[in-house]
């Protein structure tokens, strides 16, 4: 799935010219019981994960894949990755967040530059990688029937959720937004 996410970067003009670093945490604690969210995996799953990480290194180059020795969680993985980069900005993208439409990153960075005191981070809302279904109440389907939500409806819902987000603009030479 990581390769599909990287492929979705085509929607972000200029990103292909930026350095790429993929961070992979450890597989987890090997035991008899599989509980991935708690960090418990079988020896077989740990071996498959190690092979997957090795395949990423082969595909992207070993210097583009940071392999952490342990499963430390998202926050510590981000901290380890950020410690290795020297760029002014970073774009963090999780393994299941794909971009589905163009984003003007150059404009985003200009807005960040113009609002340095207030704007430290920009979040890009992404539809879930698995689609929910809806029935008669929202979608107009017969009772009990289900149909996938359209991308437009998902985006509308996400937009409503983000409705309280503050808007920032580019500042003109006189300092106005």
Short mmCIF file of C-alpha atoms in Angstrom, two decimals:
data_model
loop_
_atom_site.label_atom_id
_atom_site.label_comp_id
_atom_site.label_asym_id
_atom_site.label_seq_id
_atom_site.Cartn_x
_atom_site.Cartn_y
_atom_site.Cartn_z
CA UNK A 1 0.00 0.00 0.00
CA UNK A 2 2.95 2.33 0.59
CA UNK A 3 3.81 2.26 -3.10
CA UNK A 4 0.21 3.28 -3.94
CA UNK A 5 0.48 6.20 -1.53
CA UNK A 6 3.76 7.27 -3.13
CA UNK A 7 2.09 6.99 -6.55
CA UNK A 8 -0.64 9.34 -5.30
CA UNK A 9 2.03 12.02 -4.81
CA UNK A 10 1.54 12.75 -8.53
CA UNK A 11 -1.32 14.98 -7.34
CA UNK A 12 1.22 17.23 -5.60
CA UNK A 13 3.23 19.07 -8.27
CA UNK A 14 6.88 19.43 -7.28
CA UNK A 15 6.85 16.69 -4.66
CA UNK A 16 8.63 14.22 -6.95
CA UNK A 17 11.70 16.49 -6.82
CA UNK A 18 11.76 16.40 -3.00
CA UNK A 19 13.69 13.84 -0.97
CA UNK A 20 11.63 10.83 0.14
CA UNK A 21 12.07 8.99 3.43
CA UNK A 22 9.85 6.04 4.32
CA UNK A 23 9.95 5.08 8.00
CA UNK A 24 9.23 1.50 9.00
CA UNK A 25 8.81 0.55 12.63
CA UNK A 26 9.67 -2.90 13.89
CA UNK A 27 7.18 -5.71 13.34
CA UNK A 28 6.35 -5.99 17.03
CA UNK A 29 6.80 -8.54 19.78
CA UNK A 30 6.85 -12.09 18.46
CA UNK A 31 4.44 -14.39 20.28
CA UNK A 32 1.81 -17.03 19.56
CA UNK A 33 -1.09 -14.58 19.45
CA UNK A 34 -1.68 -12.02 16.69
CA UNK A 35 -2.75 -8.62 18.03
CA UNK A 36 -1.16 -6.10 15.66
CA UNK A 37 -2.61 -2.97 17.30
CA UNK A 38 -1.00 -4.07 20.56
CA UNK A 39 2.24 -4.98 18.80
CA UNK A 40 1.97 -8.78 19.02
CA UNK A 41 2.71 -10.80 15.88
CA UNK A 42 3.63 -14.38 15.05
CA UNK A 43 7.11 -15.28 13.85
CA UNK A 44 5.64 -15.86 10.38
CA UNK A 45 4.14 -12.35 10.25
CA UNK A 46 7.38 -10.83 11.53
CA UNK A 47 9.28 -12.61 8.74
CA UNK A 48 6.78 -11.42 6.11
CA UNK A 49 7.06 -7.85 7.40
CA UNK A 50 10.87 -8.02 7.28
CA UNK A 51 10.66 -9.26 3.67
CA UNK A 52 8.24 -6.42 2.84
CA UNK A 53 10.60 -3.82 4.33
CA UNK A 54 13.50 -5.37 2.40
CA UNK A 55 11.40 -5.12 -0.78
CA UNK A 56 10.78 -1.43 -0.06
CA UNK A 57 14.53 -0.91 0.33
CA UNK A 58 15.12 -2.67 -2.99
CA UNK A 59 12.43 -0.61 -4.75
CA UNK A 60 13.21 2.81 -3.26
CA UNK A 61 16.85 2.48 -2.23
CA UNK A 62 18.14 1.62 1.23
CA UNK A 63 18.92 5.28 1.97
CA UNK A 64 15.23 6.18 1.46
CA UNK A 65 13.89 3.66 3.96
CA UNK A 66 14.52 4.25 7.66
CA UNK A 67 14.08 0.96 9.52
CA UNK A 68 13.53 1.34 13.25
CA UNK A 69 14.70 -1.54 15.44
CA UNK A 70 11.48 -1.73 17.44
CA UNK A 71 7.79 -1.01 17.02
CA UNK A 72 7.64 2.36 18.76
CA UNK A 73 4.43 3.87 17.44
CA UNK A 74 3.65 6.72 15.08
CA UNK A 75 4.93 9.59 17.24
CA UNK A 76 8.39 8.14 17.80
CA UNK A 77 8.62 7.05 14.16
CA UNK A 78 7.92 10.65 13.10
CA UNK A 79 10.49 11.94 15.60
CA UNK A 80 13.13 9.55 14.22
CA UNK A 81 12.36 10.57 10.63
CA UNK A 82 12.35 14.31 11.31
CA UNK A 83 15.71 13.97 13.07
CA UNK A 84 17.20 12.69 9.80
CA UNK A 85 15.97 15.39 7.44
CA UNK A 86 17.35 18.86 6.85
CA UNK A 87 14.58 20.40 4.76
CA UNK A 88 12.60 23.37 6.07
CA UNK A 89 9.28 21.59 5.60
CA UNK A 90 8.21 17.96 5.80
CA UNK A 91 5.12 16.25 4.47
CA UNK A 92 4.07 13.39 6.72
CA UNK A 93 1.88 10.82 5.05
CA UNK A 94 0.74 7.60 6.65
CA UNK A 95 0.72 4.31 4.76
CA UNK A 96 -3.03 4.43 4.07
CA UNK A 97 -3.56 8.13 3.25
CA UNK A 98 -3.62 8.64 -0.48
CA UNK A 99 -4.00 11.94 -2.26
CA UNK A 100 -6.96 11.97 -4.63
CA UNK A 101 -6.80 15.46 -6.10
CA UNK A 102 -4.16 18.09 -6.90
CA UNK A 103 -2.81 20.26 -4.09
CA UNK A 104 -0.76 23.38 -4.74
CA UNK A 105 2.08 22.74 -2.28
CA UNK A 106 3.93 25.84 -3.44
CA UNK A 107 0.95 27.96 -2.42
CA UNK A 108 0.62 26.07 0.87
CA UNK A 109 4.25 26.85 1.72
CA UNK A 110 3.78 30.51 0.72
CA UNK A 111 0.81 30.73 3.09
CA UNK A 112 2.83 29.07 5.83
CA UNK A 113 5.66 31.57 5.27
CA UNK A 114 3.21 34.48 5.41
CA UNK A 115 1.67 33.22 8.66
CA UNK A 116 4.72 31.86 10.49
CA UNK A 117 3.60 32.96 13.95
CA UNK A 118 0.20 31.27 13.72
CA UNK A 119 0.57 28.42 11.23
CA UNK A 120 2.98 25.61 12.06
CA UNK A 121 1.19 22.66 10.49
CA UNK A 122 -1.26 22.00 7.65
CA UNK A 123 -3.41 18.87 7.62
CA UNK A 124 -4.68 17.39 4.38
CA UNK A 125 -7.96 15.59 4.95
CA UNK A 126 -8.13 12.31 3.10
CA UNK A 127 -10.98 9.85 2.61
CA UNK A 128 -10.52 6.58 4.45
CA UNK A 129 -8.91 3.83 2.43
CA UNK A 130 -11.96 1.64 3.10
CA UNK A 131 -15.34 2.98 2.10
CA UNK A 132 -18.35 3.05 4.39
CA UNK A 133 -21.83 2.24 3.17
CA UNK A 134 -25.04 4.12 3.70
CA UNK A 135 -28.67 3.10 3.41
CA UNK A 136 -32.06 4.71 2.83
CA UNK A 137 -31.66 7.62 5.27
CA UNK A 138 -28.76 9.31 3.47
CA UNK A 139 -28.41 7.65 0.13
CA UNK A 140 -31.92 7.09 -1.16
CA UNK A 141 -31.53 3.32 -1.45
CA UNK A 142 -34.26 0.89 -0.47
CA UNK A 143 -34.38 0.01 3.21
CA UNK A 144 -31.66 -2.43 4.17
CA UNK A 145 -29.79 -2.01 0.90
CA UNK A 146 -26.33 -0.53 0.99
CA UNK A 147 -24.25 1.26 -1.58
CA UNK A 148 -20.75 2.68 -1.38
CA UNK A 149 -20.50 6.35 -0.53
CA UNK A 150 -19.42 8.37 -3.49
CA UNK A 151 -16.12 10.21 -3.22
CA UNK A 152 -18.06 13.49 -3.44
CA UNK A 153 -20.23 12.55 -0.44
CA UNK A 154 -17.15 11.51 1.55
CA UNK A 155 -15.47 14.82 0.74
CA UNK A 156 -18.63 16.70 1.73
CA UNK A 157 -18.68 14.94 5.09
CA UNK A 158 -14.99 15.62 5.67
CA UNK A 159 -15.53 19.25 4.71
CA UNK A 160 -18.29 19.60 7.29
CA UNK A 161 -16.03 18.04 9.93
CA UNK A 162 -13.28 20.50 9.10
CA UNK A 163 -15.68 23.44 8.95
CA UNK A 164 -14.32 24.97 12.11
CA UNK A 165 -10.80 25.08 10.71
CA UNK A 166 -9.25 28.52 10.53
CA UNK A 167 -8.54 29.93 7.10
CA UNK A 168 -5.21 31.50 6.25
CA UNK A 169 -4.32 33.50 3.19
CA UNK A 170 -1.28 34.82 1.46
CA UNK A 171 -0.20 38.26 2.59
CA UNK A 172 0.35 41.05 0.15
CA UNK A 173 3.35 43.40 0.25
CA UNK A 174 1.49 45.72 2.63
CA UNK A 175 0.92 42.80 5.05
CA UNK A 176 -2.80 42.31 4.35
CA UNK A 177 -4.18 38.80 3.92
#
